[in-house]
Short mmCIF file of the C-alpha atoms (twelve columns), coordinates in Angstrom:
data_MODEL
# 
_entry.id   MODEL 
# 
loop_
_atom_site.group_PDB 
_atom_site.id 
_atom_site.type_symbol 
_atom_site.label_atom_id 
_atom_site.label_alt_id 
_atom_site.label_comp_id 
_atom_site.label_asym_id 
_atom_site.label_seq_id 
_atom_site.Cartn_x 
_atom_site.Cartn_y 
_atom_site.Cartn_z 
_atom_site.pdbx_PDB_model_num 
ATOM 1   C CA . UNK A 1   0.000  0.000  0.000   1 
ATOM 2   C CA . UNK A 2   2.845  2.428  0.863   1 
ATOM 3   C CA . UNK A 3   4.527  1.758  -2.460  1 
ATOM 4   C CA . UNK A 4   1.351  2.449  -4.410  1 
ATOM 5   C CA . UNK A 5   0.851  5.749  -2.592  1 
ATOM 6   C CA . UNK A 6   4.486  6.750  -3.198  1 
ATOM 7   C CA . UNK A 7   4.284  5.870  -6.875  1 
ATOM 8   C CA . UNK A 8   1.042  7.816  -7.262  1 
ATOM 9   C CA . UNK A 9   2.667  10.818 -5.599  1 
ATOM 10  C CA . UNK A 10  5.787  10.669 -7.797  1 
ATOM 11  C CA . UNK A 11  4.175  10.076 -11.195 1 
ATOM 12  C CA . UNK A 12  3.074  13.676 -11.776 1 
ATOM 13  C CA . UNK A 13  6.589  14.938 -11.027 1 
ATOM 14  C CA . UNK A 14  8.193  12.341 -13.299 1 
ATOM 15  C CA . UNK A 15  5.762  13.175 -16.111 1 
ATOM 16  C CA . UNK A 16  6.284  16.918 -15.699 1 
ATOM 17  C CA . UNK A 17  10.068 16.524 -15.872 1 
ATOM 18  C CA . UNK A 18  9.894  14.392 -19.013 1 
ATOM 19  C CA . UNK A 19  7.466  16.799 -20.659 1 
ATOM 20  C CA . UNK A 20  9.487  19.877 -19.714 1 
ATOM 21  C CA . UNK A 21  12.703 18.481 -21.154 1 
ATOM 22  C CA . UNK A 22  11.029 17.589 -24.458 1 
ATOM 23  C CA . UNK A 23  9.152  20.890 -24.821 1 
ATOM 24  C CA . UNK A 24  12.115 23.239 -25.504 1 
ATOM 25  C CA . UNK A 25  13.421 21.098 -28.364 1 
ATOM 26  C CA . UNK A 26  10.024 20.930 -30.034 1 
ATOM 27  C CA . UNK A 27  9.460  24.632 -29.395 1 
ATOM 28  C CA . UNK A 28  12.901 25.441 -30.818 1 
ATOM 29  C CA . UNK A 29  12.093 23.656 -34.050 1 
ATOM 30  C CA . UNK A 30  8.767  25.483 -34.384 1 
ATOM 31  C CA . UNK A 31  10.432 28.845 -33.770 1 
ATOM 32  C CA . UNK A 32  13.146 27.977 -36.289 1 
ATOM 33  C CA . UNK A 33  10.537 27.125 -38.910 1 
ATOM 34  C CA . UNK A 34  8.488  30.264 -38.256 1 
ATOM 35  C CA . UNK A 35  11.259 32.824 -37.812 1 
ATOM 36  C CA . UNK A 36  14.779 31.574 -38.494 1 
ATOM 37  C CA . UNK A 37  14.473 29.296 -41.507 1 
ATOM 38  C CA . UNK A 38  14.265 32.119 -44.057 1 
ATOM 39  C CA . UNK A 39  17.923 32.993 -43.453 1 
ATOM 40  C CA . UNK A 40  19.416 30.039 -41.606 1 
ATOM 41  C CA . UNK A 41  17.844 27.523 -43.972 1 
ATOM 42  C CA . UNK A 42  19.528 29.053 -47.012 1 
ATOM 43  C CA . UNK A 43  22.538 30.934 -45.648 1 
ATOM 44  C CA . UNK A 44  21.277 34.361 -46.714 1 
ATOM 45  C CA . UNK A 45  23.794 37.171 -46.035 1 
ATOM 46  C CA . UNK A 46  26.244 34.784 -44.400 1 
ATOM 47  C CA . UNK A 47  23.842 33.288 -41.864 1 
ATOM 48  C CA . UNK A 48  25.170 29.900 -40.734 1 
ATOM 49  C CA . UNK A 49  22.960 27.226 -42.246 1 
ATOM 50  C CA . UNK A 50  21.301 24.606 -40.098 1 
ATOM 51  C CA . UNK A 51  23.260 21.367 -40.338 1 
ATOM 52  C CA . UNK A 52  26.512 23.086 -41.376 1 
ATOM 53  C CA . UNK A 53  28.767 22.152 -38.455 1 
ATOM 54  C CA . UNK A 54  31.752 24.001 -39.927 1 
ATOM 55  C CA . UNK A 55  29.806 27.272 -40.074 1 
ATOM 56  C CA . UNK A 56  28.551 26.948 -36.487 1 
ATOM 57  C CA . UNK A 57  31.851 25.775 -34.966 1 
ATOM 58  C CA . UNK A 58  33.587 29.191 -34.650 1 
ATOM 59  C CA . UNK A 59  30.422 30.732 -33.273 1 
ATOM 60  C CA . UNK A 60  29.920 28.012 -30.662 1 
ATOM 61  C CA . UNK A 61  33.622 28.253 -29.754 1 
ATOM 62  C CA . UNK A 62  32.913 31.782 -28.468 1 
ATOM 63  C CA . UNK A 63  30.532 30.241 -25.940 1 
ATOM 64  C CA . UNK A 64  26.804 29.747 -26.055 1 
ATOM 65  C CA . UNK A 65  26.243 32.884 -23.967 1 
ATOM 66  C CA . UNK A 66  27.761 34.902 -26.828 1 
ATOM 67  C CA . UNK A 67  25.717 33.059 -29.458 1 
ATOM 68  C CA . UNK A 68  22.518 33.631 -27.476 1 
ATOM 69  C CA . UNK A 69  23.401 37.284 -26.879 1 
ATOM 70  C CA . UNK A 70  24.098 37.920 -30.569 1 
ATOM 71  C CA . UNK A 71  20.781 36.381 -31.561 1 
ATOM 72  C CA . UNK A 72  18.831 38.269 -28.929 1 
ATOM 73  C CA . UNK A 73  20.499 41.652 -29.495 1 
ATOM 74  C CA . UNK A 74  21.186 41.284 -33.203 1 
ATOM 75  C CA . UNK A 75  24.507 40.751 -34.960 1 
ATOM 76  C CA . UNK A 76  25.784 42.107 -38.277 1 
ATOM 77  C CA . UNK A 77  22.852 41.727 -40.701 1 
ATOM 78  C CA . UNK A 78  20.692 39.747 -38.269 1 
ATOM 79  C CA . UNK A 79  18.091 41.906 -36.558 1 
ATOM 80  C CA . UNK A 80  17.411 41.458 -32.839 1 
ATOM 81  C CA . UNK A 81  15.451 38.290 -32.136 1 
ATOM 82  C CA . UNK A 82  15.681 37.319 -35.785 1 
ATOM 83  C CA . UNK A 83  13.216 40.069 -36.625 1 
ATOM 84  C CA . UNK A 84  10.513 38.706 -34.330 1 
ATOM 85  C CA . UNK A 85  10.374 41.062 -31.308 1 
ATOM 86  C CA . UNK A 86  7.702  38.880 -29.677 1 
ATOM 87  C CA . UNK A 87  10.158 36.059 -28.975 1 
ATOM 88  C CA . UNK A 88  11.284 35.670 -25.375 1 
ATOM 89  C CA . UNK A 89  14.906 34.960 -24.447 1 
ATOM 90  C CA . UNK A 90  14.124 31.317 -23.637 1 
ATOM 91  C CA . UNK A 91  12.428 30.890 -27.006 1 
ATOM 92  C CA . UNK A 92  15.451 32.350 -28.768 1 
ATOM 93  C CA . UNK A 93  17.731 29.994 -26.861 1 
ATOM 94  C CA . UNK A 94  15.549 27.021 -27.793 1 
ATOM 95  C CA . UNK A 95  15.696 27.956 -31.484 1 
ATOM 96  C CA . UNK A 96  19.477 28.402 -31.329 1 
ATOM 97  C CA . UNK A 97  19.895 25.096 -29.509 1 
ATOM 98  C CA . UNK A 98  17.834 23.448 -32.240 1 
ATOM 99  C CA . UNK A 99  19.947 24.975 -35.027 1 
ATOM 100 C CA . UNK A 100 23.296 24.236 -33.376 1 
ATOM 101 C CA . UNK A 101 22.179 20.719 -32.492 1 
ATOM 102 C CA . UNK A 102 21.446 19.912 -36.128 1 
ATOM 103 C CA . UNK A 103 25.114 20.436 -36.991 1 
ATOM 104 C CA . UNK A 104 26.493 17.954 -34.481 1 
# 
């Protein structure tokens, strides 16, 4: 009986953790498709293309904090937040993580 009660108490926490860890990746892909793909899908104006590990390597070598900051604040020809001012910092990070992850 104690084990059943303990399991019932832990299941919501286990489910929430699994769902939370999967959500950013899925959200990052959706944000990429809606906002980032126009440039990062084709390499417009020197944007590193998704899946091009060589193009992302020097950027990632600067540290992810720098990559996130550049995307959030804008960098060279890239406008702040990829031109979508409605994106939150965490959403930007999820999209960047998605793009960088495709090149590994």
